[in-house]
CSV table of C-alpha atoms in Angstrom, one decimal:
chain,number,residue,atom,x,y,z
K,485,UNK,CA,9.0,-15.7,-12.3
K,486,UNK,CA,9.6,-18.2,-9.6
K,487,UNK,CA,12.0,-20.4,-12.3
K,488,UNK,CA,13.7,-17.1,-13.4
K,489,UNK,CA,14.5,-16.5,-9.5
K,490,UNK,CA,15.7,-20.2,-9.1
K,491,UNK,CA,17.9,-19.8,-12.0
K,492,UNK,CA,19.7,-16.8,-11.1
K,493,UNK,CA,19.7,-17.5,-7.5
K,494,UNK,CA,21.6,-20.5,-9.0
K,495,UNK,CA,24.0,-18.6,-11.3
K,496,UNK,CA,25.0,-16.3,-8.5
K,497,UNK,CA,23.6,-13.6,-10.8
K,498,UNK,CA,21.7,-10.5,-8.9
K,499,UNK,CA,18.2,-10.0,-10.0
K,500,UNK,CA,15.2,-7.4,-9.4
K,501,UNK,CA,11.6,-8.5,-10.9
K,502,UNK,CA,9.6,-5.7,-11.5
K,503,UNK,CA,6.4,-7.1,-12.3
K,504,UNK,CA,4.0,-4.5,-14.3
K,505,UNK,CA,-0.1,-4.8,-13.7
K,506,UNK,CA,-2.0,-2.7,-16.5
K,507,UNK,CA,-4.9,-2.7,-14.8
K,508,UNK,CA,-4.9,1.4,-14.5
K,509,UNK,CA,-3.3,1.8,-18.0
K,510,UNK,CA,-6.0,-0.4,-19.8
K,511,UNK,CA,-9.0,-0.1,-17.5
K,512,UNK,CA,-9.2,-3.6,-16.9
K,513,UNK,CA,-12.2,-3.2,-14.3
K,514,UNK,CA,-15.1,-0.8,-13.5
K,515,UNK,CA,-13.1,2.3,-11.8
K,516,UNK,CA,-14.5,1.6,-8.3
K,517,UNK,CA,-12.9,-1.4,-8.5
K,518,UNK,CA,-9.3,-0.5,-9.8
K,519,UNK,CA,-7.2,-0.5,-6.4
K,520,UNK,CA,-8.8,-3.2,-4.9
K,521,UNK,CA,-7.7,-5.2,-8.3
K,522,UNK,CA,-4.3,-3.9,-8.7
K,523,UNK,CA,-2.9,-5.0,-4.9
K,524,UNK,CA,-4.6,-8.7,-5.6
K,525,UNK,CA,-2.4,-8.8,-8.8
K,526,UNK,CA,0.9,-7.0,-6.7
K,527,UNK,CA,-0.4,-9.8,-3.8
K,528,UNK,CA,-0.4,-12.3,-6.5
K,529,UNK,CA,2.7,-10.5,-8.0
K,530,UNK,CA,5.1,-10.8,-4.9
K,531,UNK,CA,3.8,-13.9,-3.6
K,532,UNK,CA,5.6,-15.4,-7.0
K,533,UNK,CA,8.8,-13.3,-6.3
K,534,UNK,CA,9.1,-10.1,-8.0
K,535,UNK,CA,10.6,-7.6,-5.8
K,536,UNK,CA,9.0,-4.6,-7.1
K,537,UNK,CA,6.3,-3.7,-9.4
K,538,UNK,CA,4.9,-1.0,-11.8
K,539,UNK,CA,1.7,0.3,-12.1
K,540,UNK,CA,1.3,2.9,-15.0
K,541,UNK,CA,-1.6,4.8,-15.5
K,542,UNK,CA,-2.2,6.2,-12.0
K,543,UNK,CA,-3.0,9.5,-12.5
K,544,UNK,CA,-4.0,11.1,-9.0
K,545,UNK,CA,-2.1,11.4,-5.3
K,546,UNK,CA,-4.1,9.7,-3.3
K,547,UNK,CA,-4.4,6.3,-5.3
K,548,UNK,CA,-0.8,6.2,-5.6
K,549,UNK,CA,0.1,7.2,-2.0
K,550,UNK,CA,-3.0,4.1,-1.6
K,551,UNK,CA,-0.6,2.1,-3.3
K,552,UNK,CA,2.7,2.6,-1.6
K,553,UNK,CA,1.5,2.8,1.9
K,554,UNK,CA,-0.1,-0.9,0.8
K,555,UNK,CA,2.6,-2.3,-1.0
K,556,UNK,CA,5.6,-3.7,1.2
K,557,UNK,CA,8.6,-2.8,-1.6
K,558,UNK,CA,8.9,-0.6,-4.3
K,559,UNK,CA,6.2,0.6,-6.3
K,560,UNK,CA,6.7,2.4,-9.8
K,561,UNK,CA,4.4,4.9,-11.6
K,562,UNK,CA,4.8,7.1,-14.1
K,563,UNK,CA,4.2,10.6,-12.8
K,564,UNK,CA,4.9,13.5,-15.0
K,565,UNK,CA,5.7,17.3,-13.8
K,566,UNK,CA,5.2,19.3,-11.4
K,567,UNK,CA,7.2,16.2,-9.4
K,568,UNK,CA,6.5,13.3,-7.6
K,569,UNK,CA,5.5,12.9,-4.5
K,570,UNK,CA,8.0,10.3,-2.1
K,571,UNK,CA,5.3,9.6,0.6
K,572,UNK,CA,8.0,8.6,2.6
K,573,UNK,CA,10.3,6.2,0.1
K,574,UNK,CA,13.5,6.8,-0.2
K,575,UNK,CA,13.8,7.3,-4.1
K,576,UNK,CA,10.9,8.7,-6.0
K,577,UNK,CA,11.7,8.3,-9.4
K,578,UNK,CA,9.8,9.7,-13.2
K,579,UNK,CA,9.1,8.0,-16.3
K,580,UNK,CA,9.0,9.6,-19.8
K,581,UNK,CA,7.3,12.8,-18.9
K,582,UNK,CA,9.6,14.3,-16.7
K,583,UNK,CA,12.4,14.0,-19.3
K,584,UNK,CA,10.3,15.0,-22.1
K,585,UNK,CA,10.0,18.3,-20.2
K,586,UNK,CA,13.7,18.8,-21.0
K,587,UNK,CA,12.7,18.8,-24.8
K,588,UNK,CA,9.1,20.8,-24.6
K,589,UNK,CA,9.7,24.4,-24.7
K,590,UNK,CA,8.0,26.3,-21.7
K,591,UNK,CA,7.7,23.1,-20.2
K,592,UNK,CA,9.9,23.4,-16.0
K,593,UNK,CA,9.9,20.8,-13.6
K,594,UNK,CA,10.5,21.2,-9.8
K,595,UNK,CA,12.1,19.3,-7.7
């Protein structure tokens, strides 16, 4: 990451890392442990230099709110309908099931 940074910083090019951890998706630890794993790899993550990072597989409010009042820069989940929640960011954003709600029938979002 660090090289990839260098490189473009180089080039003049612009560049966002968004570094993904699985660690929700796959289960990667015993569930008592999963946020206290997941901001050691974002720790681990930023220290290197990516700017943001993704976490898929959170499922409930409070873990992810846990993870952006933690994390100092953006943090990315996938978070399906009814919406999801900003906790104070300036651009909450959905992944694939918010749009697939577009192609579901009886399916409405809110924003």
């Amino acid at each position: 990451m660090g090289a990839a940074r260098r490189a473009a910083e180089r080039a003049g090019v612009p560049l966002f890392v968004n570094a993904r951890t699985d660690v929700h998706l796959a289960g990667l630890v015993d569930p008592e442990r999963l946020l206290a794993e997941t901001l050691e790899r974002v720790r681990r993550y930023r220290g290197a230099g990516a700017d943001g990072v993704f976490v898929p597989g959170v499922r409930d409010v409070e873990t992810i709110r846990a993870l952006v009042e933690s994390i100092d820069g953006p943090v990315n989940v996938i978070a399906g309908p009814p919406r999801t929640p900003s906790f104070g960011r300036p651009r909450p954003s959905c992944g694939p099931p918010a749009p697939a709600t577009r192609w579901r029938p009886g399916w409405t979002t809110r924003t």
